[in-house]
PDB file of C-alpha atoms in Angstrom:
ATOM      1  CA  UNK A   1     -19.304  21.596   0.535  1.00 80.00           C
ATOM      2  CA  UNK A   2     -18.460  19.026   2.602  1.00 88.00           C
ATOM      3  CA  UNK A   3     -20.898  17.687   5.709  1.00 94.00           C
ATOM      4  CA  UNK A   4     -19.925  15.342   8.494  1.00 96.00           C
ATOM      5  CA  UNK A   5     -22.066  14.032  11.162  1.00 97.00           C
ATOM      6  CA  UNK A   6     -21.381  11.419  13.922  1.00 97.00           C
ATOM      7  CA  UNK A   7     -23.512   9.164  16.187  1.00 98.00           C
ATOM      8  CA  UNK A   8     -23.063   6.058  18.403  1.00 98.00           C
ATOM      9  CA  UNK A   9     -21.524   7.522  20.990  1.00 98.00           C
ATOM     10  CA  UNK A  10     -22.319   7.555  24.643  1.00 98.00           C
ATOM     11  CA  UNK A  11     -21.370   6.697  27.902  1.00 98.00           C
ATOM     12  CA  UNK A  12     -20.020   2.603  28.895  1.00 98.00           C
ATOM     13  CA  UNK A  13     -18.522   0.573  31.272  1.00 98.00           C
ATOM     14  CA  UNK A  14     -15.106  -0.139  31.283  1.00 98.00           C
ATOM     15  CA  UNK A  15     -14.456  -3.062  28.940  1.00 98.00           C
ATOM     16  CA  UNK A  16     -17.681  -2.167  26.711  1.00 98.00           C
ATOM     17  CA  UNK A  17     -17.818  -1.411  22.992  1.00 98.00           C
ATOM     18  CA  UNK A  18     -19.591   1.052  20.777  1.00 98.00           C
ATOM     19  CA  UNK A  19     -19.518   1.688  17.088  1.00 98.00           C
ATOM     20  CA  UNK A  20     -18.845   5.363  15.640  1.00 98.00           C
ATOM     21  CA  UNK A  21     -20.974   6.494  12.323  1.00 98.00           C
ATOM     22  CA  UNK A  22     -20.421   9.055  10.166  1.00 97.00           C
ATOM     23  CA  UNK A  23     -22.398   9.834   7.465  1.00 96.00           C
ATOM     24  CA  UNK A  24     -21.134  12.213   4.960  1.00 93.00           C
ATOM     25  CA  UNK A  25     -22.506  14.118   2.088  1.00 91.00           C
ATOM     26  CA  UNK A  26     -20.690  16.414  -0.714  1.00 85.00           C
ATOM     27  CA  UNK A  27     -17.897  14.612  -1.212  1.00 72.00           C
ATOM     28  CA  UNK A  28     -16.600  11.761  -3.436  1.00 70.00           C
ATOM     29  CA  UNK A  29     -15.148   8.851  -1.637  1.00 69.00           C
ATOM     30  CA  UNK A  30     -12.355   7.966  -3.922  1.00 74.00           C
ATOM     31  CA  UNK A  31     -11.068  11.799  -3.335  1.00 85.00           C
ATOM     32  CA  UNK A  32     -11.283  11.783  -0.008  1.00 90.00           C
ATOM     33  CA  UNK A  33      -8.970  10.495   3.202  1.00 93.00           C
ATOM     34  CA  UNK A  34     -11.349  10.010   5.678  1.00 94.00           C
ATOM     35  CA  UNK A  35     -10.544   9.734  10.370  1.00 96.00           C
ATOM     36  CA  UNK A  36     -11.349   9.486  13.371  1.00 98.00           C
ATOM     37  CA  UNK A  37      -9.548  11.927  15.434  1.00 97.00           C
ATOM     38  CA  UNK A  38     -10.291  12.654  19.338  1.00 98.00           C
ATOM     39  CA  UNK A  39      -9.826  15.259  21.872  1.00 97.00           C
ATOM     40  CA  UNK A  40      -9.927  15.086  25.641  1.00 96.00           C
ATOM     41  CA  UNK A  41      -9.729  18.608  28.210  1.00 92.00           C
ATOM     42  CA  UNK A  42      -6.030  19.531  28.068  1.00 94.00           C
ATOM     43  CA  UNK A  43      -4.698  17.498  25.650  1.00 95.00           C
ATOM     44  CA  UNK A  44      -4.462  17.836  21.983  1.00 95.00           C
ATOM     45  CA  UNK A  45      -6.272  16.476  19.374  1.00 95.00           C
ATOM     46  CA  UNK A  46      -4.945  13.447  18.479  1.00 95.00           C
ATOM     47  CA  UNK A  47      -5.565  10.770  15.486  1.00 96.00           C
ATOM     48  CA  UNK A  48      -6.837   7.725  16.302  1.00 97.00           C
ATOM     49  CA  UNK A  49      -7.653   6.158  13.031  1.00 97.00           C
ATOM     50  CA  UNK A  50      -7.526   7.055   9.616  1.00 96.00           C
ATOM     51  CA  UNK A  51      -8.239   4.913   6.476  1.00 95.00           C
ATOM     52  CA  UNK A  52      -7.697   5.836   2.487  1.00 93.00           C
ATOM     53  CA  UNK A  53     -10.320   6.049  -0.109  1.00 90.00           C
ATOM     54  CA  UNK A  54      -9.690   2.317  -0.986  1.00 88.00           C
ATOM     55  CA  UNK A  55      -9.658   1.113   2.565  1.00 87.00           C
ATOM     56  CA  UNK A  56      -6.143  -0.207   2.303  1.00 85.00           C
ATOM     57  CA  UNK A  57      -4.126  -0.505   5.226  1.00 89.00           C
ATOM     58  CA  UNK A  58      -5.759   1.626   7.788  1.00 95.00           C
ATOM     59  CA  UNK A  59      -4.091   3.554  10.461  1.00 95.00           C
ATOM     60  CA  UNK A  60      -4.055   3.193  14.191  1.00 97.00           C
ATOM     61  CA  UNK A  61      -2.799   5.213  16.790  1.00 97.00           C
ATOM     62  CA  UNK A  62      -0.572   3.057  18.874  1.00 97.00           C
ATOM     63  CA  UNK A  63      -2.965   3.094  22.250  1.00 97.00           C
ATOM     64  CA  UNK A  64      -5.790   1.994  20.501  1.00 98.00           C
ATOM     65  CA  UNK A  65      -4.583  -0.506  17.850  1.00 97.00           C
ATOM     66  CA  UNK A  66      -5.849  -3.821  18.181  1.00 97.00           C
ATOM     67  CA  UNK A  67      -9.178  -2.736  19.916  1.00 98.00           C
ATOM     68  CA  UNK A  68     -10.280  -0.487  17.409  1.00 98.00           C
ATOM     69  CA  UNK A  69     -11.752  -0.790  13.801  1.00 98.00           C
ATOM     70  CA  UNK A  70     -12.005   1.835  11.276  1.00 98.00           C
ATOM     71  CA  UNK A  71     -13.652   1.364   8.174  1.00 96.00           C
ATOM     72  CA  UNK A  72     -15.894   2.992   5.252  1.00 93.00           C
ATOM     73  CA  UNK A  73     -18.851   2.415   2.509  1.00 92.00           C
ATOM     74  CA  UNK A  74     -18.096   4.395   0.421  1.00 87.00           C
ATOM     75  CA  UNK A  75     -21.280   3.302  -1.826  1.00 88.00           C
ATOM     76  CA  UNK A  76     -23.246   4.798   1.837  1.00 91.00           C
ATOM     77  CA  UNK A  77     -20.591   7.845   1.883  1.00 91.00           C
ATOM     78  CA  UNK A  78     -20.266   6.357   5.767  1.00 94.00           C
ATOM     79  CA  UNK A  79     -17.330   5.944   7.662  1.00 96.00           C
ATOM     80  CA  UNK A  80     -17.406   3.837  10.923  1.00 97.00           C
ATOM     81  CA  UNK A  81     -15.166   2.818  13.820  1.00 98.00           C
ATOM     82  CA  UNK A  82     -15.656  -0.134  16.208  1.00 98.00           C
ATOM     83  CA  UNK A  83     -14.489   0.582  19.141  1.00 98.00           C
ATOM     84  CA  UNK A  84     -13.698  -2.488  21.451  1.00 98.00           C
ATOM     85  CA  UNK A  85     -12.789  -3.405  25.054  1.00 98.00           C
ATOM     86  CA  UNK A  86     -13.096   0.330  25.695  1.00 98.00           C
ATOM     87  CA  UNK A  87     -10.927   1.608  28.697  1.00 98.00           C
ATOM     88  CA  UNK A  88     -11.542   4.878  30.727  1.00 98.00           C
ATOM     89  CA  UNK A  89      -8.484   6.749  28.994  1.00 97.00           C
ATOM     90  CA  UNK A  90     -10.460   6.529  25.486  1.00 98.00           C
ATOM     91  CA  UNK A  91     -13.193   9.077  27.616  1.00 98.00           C
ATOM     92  CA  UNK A  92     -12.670  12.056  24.848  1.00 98.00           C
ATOM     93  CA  UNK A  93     -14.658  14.195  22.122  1.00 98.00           C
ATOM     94  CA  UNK A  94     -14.785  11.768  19.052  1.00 98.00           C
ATOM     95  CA  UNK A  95     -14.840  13.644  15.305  1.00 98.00           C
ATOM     96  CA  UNK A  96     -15.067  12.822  11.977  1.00 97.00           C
ATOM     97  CA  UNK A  97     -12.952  13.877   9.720  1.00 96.00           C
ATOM     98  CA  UNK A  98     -12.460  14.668   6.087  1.00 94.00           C
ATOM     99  CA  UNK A  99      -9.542  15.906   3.688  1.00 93.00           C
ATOM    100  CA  UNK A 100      -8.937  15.490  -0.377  1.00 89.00           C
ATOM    101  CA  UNK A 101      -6.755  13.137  -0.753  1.00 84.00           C
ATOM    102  CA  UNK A 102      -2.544  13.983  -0.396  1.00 83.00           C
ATOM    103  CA  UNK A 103      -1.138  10.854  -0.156  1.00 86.00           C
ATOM    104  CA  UNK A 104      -1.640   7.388  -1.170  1.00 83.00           C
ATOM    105  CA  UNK A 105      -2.645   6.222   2.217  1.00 84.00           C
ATOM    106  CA  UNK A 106      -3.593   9.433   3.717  1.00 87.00           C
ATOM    107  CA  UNK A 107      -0.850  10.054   6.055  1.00 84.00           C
ATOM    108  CA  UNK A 108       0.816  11.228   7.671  1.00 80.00           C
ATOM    109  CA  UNK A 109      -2.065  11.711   9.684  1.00 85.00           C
ATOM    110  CA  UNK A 110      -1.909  15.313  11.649  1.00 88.00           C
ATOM    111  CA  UNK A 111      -5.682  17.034  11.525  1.00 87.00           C
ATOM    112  CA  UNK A 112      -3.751  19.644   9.542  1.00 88.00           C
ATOM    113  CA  UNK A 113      -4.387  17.407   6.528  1.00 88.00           C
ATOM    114  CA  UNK A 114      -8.008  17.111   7.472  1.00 93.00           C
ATOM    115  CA  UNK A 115     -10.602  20.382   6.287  1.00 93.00           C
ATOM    116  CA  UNK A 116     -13.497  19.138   7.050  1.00 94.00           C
ATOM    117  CA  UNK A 117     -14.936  17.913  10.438  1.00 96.00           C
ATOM    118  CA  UNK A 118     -17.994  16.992  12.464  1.00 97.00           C
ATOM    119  CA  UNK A 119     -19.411  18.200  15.402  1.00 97.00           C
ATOM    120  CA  UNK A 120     -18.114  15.276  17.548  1.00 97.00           C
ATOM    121  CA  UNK A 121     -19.550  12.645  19.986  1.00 98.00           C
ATOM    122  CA  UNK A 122     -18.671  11.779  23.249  1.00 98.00           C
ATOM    123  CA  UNK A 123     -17.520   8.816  24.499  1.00 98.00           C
ATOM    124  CA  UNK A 124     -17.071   8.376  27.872  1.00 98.00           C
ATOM    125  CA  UNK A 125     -16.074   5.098  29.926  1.00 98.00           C
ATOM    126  CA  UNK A 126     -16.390   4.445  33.650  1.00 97.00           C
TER     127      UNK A 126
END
């Protein structure tokens, strides 16, 4: 049985940063693709990073590449995401998310591929 939980989010100005947590228990990290995905009201739920068991070439959705940082411990079972020069369009439910591995590098990266998932944070920029 897989458990997910998230922190670090909250509420920021526009330009601000905050870094996502999510520590997870149950699993083993080299089995395991491991994302951030996000959903805002009326809109779908939408990847915004996802990285493989060995960290290799993580992946970004296009709006947030380049501002964003996913990574993982795997020796803490944690995943994280920096989240940069936050704008008010990245205001959305944040989750953590977990699936046994299917590909190399975990994608292609719909949350169909994902079983397990947190309860979420909120981020919200003004």
């Amino acid at each position: 049985h897989v458990q997910l939980v998230e922190s670090g989010g909250g509420s920021v100005q526009a330009g601000g940063s905050l870094r996502l947590s999510c520590a997870a228990s149950g699993y083993t990290s080299s089995n395991y693709c491991m994302g951030w995905f996000r959903q805002a009201p009326g809109k779908e739920r939408e990847a915004v990073a996802v990285i493989s068991p060995s960290g290799s070439i993580p992946y970004y959705s296009d709006s947030v590449k380049g501002r964003f940082t996913i990574s993982r411990d795997n020796a803490k079972n944690t995943l994280y995401m920096q989240m940069n020069m936050l704008r008010p369009e990245d205001t959305a439910m944040y989750s953590c998310a977990a699936g046994r591995l299917f590909s190399i590098l975990c994608i292609p990266t719909t949350p169909a591929g994902f079983g397990y998932w947190g309860q979420g944070t909120q981020v919200t920029v003004s």
